[in-house]
Coordinates of C-alpha atoms in Angstrom, one line a residue:
M11 CA -50.2 -7.7 -177.8
E12 CA -53.9 -8.1 -177.1
A13 CA -53.2 -6.7 -173.5
K14 CA -51.5 -3.6 -175.0
I15 CA -54.3 -3.0 -177.5
F16 CA -56.9 -3.3 -174.8
E17 CA -54.7 -0.8 -172.5
M18 CA -54.8 1.7 -175.4
A19 CA -58.5 1.3 -175.8
T20 CA -58.9 2.0 -172.3
Q21 CA -57.0 5.3 -172.5
Q22 CA -59.5 6.2 -175.3
G23 CA -62.7 5.8 -173.4
L24 CA -65.5 3.4 -173.1
T25 CA -66.6 3.4 -176.7
A26 CA -63.1 2.4 -177.8
V27 CA -63.0 -0.4 -175.2
L28 CA -66.3 -1.7 -176.4
F29 CA -65.2 -1.4 -179.9
V30 CA -61.9 -3.6 -179.3
V31 CA -63.8 -6.3 -177.5
L32 CA -66.4 -6.6 -180.2
L33 CA -63.9 -6.9 -182.8
W34 CA -61.7 -9.2 -180.7
H35 CA -64.8 -11.4 -180.2
T36 CA -65.9 -11.2 -184.0
L37 CA -62.4 -12.2 -185.2
K38 CA -62.2 -15.2 -182.5
T39 CA -65.6 -16.4 -183.6
S40 CA -64.8 -16.0 -187.4
N41 CA -61.5 -18.1 -186.8
E42 CA -63.5 -20.9 -185.1
R43 CA -66.3 -20.8 -187.8
E44 CA -63.5 -20.9 -190.7
L45 CA -62.0 -24.0 -188.8
R46 CA -65.3 -25.9 -188.3
L47 CA -65.9 -25.1 -192.0
Q48 CA -62.7 -26.3 -193.4
R49 CA -63.3 -29.6 -191.2
V50 CA -66.7 -30.0 -193.1
I51 CA -64.9 -29.4 -196.4
D52 CA -62.3 -32.0 -195.6
N53 CA -64.9 -34.4 -194.5
N54 CA -66.9 -34.0 -197.9
Q55 CA -63.7 -34.4 -199.9
V56 CA -63.3 -37.7 -198.4
V57 CA -66.9 -38.5 -199.1
I58 CA -66.5 -37.5 -202.5
D59 CA -63.1 -39.4 -203.2
N60 CA -65.0 -42.5 -201.8
N61 CA -67.8 -42.0 -203.9
Q62 CA -65.7 -41.6 -207.0
K63 CA -63.8 -44.9 -206.2
I64 CA -67.2 -46.8 -205.7
M65 CA -68.6 -45.4 -209.1
A66 CA -65.3 -46.7 -211.0
D67 CA -65.8 -49.9 -209.6
M68 CA -69.3 -50.0 -210.5
V69 CA -68.7 -49.1 -214.0
S70 CA -65.9 -51.7 -214.2
R71 CA -68.3 -54.1 -213.1
L72 CA -71.1 -53.0 -215.5
D73 CA -68.4 -53.1 -218.5
K74 CA -67.9 -56.8 -217.4
L75 CA -71.6 -57.5 -217.3
D76 CA -72.0 -56.1 -220.8
S77 CA -69.0 -58.2 -222.0
I78 CA -70.7 -61.1 -220.3
E79 CA -74.0 -60.4 -222.0
D80 CA -72.4 -60.0 -225.3
A81 CA -70.9 -63.4 -225.0
V82 CA -74.1 -65.1 -224.0
D83 CA -75.8 -63.4 -226.9
E84 CA -73.1 -64.8 -229.2
I85 CA -73.5 -68.3 -227.6
K86 CA -77.3 -68.2 -228.2
T87 CA -76.9 -67.1 -231.9
T88 CA -74.3 -70.0 -232.4
L89 CA -76.8 -72.6 -230.7
T90 CA -79.5 -71.3 -232.8
V91 CA -77.5 -71.4 -236.1
A92 CA -76.3 -74.9 -235.1
T93 CA -79.9 -76.3 -234.0
T94 CA -81.4 -74.9 -237.4
T95 CA -78.5 -76.3 -239.4
A96 CA -78.9 -79.8 -237.6
A97 CA -82.8 -79.8 -238.2
T98 CA -82.5 -79.0 -242.1
R99 CA -80.2 -81.8 -242.4
L100 CA -82.4 -84.5 -241.0
P101 CA -84.2 -86.6 -243.6

């Protein structure tokens, strides 16, 4: 196909040949650039997916820490009330 187009361009003159060569080169480099960009996009998507998993794990751990903090506060409150109650019962 390319050979036939190039042959037809040579019959039309130097300008046509230069145009076809430039067009072919532009299409080829554009295709290569598009493939590189697609690889970059795919790699970035992998990074984004990994970051989302890490963030979800961090949120889960933060929720666990919050529940531990609430439990510790509840224990402190219970101990404070028990200590205060015991101190008031002493003669």
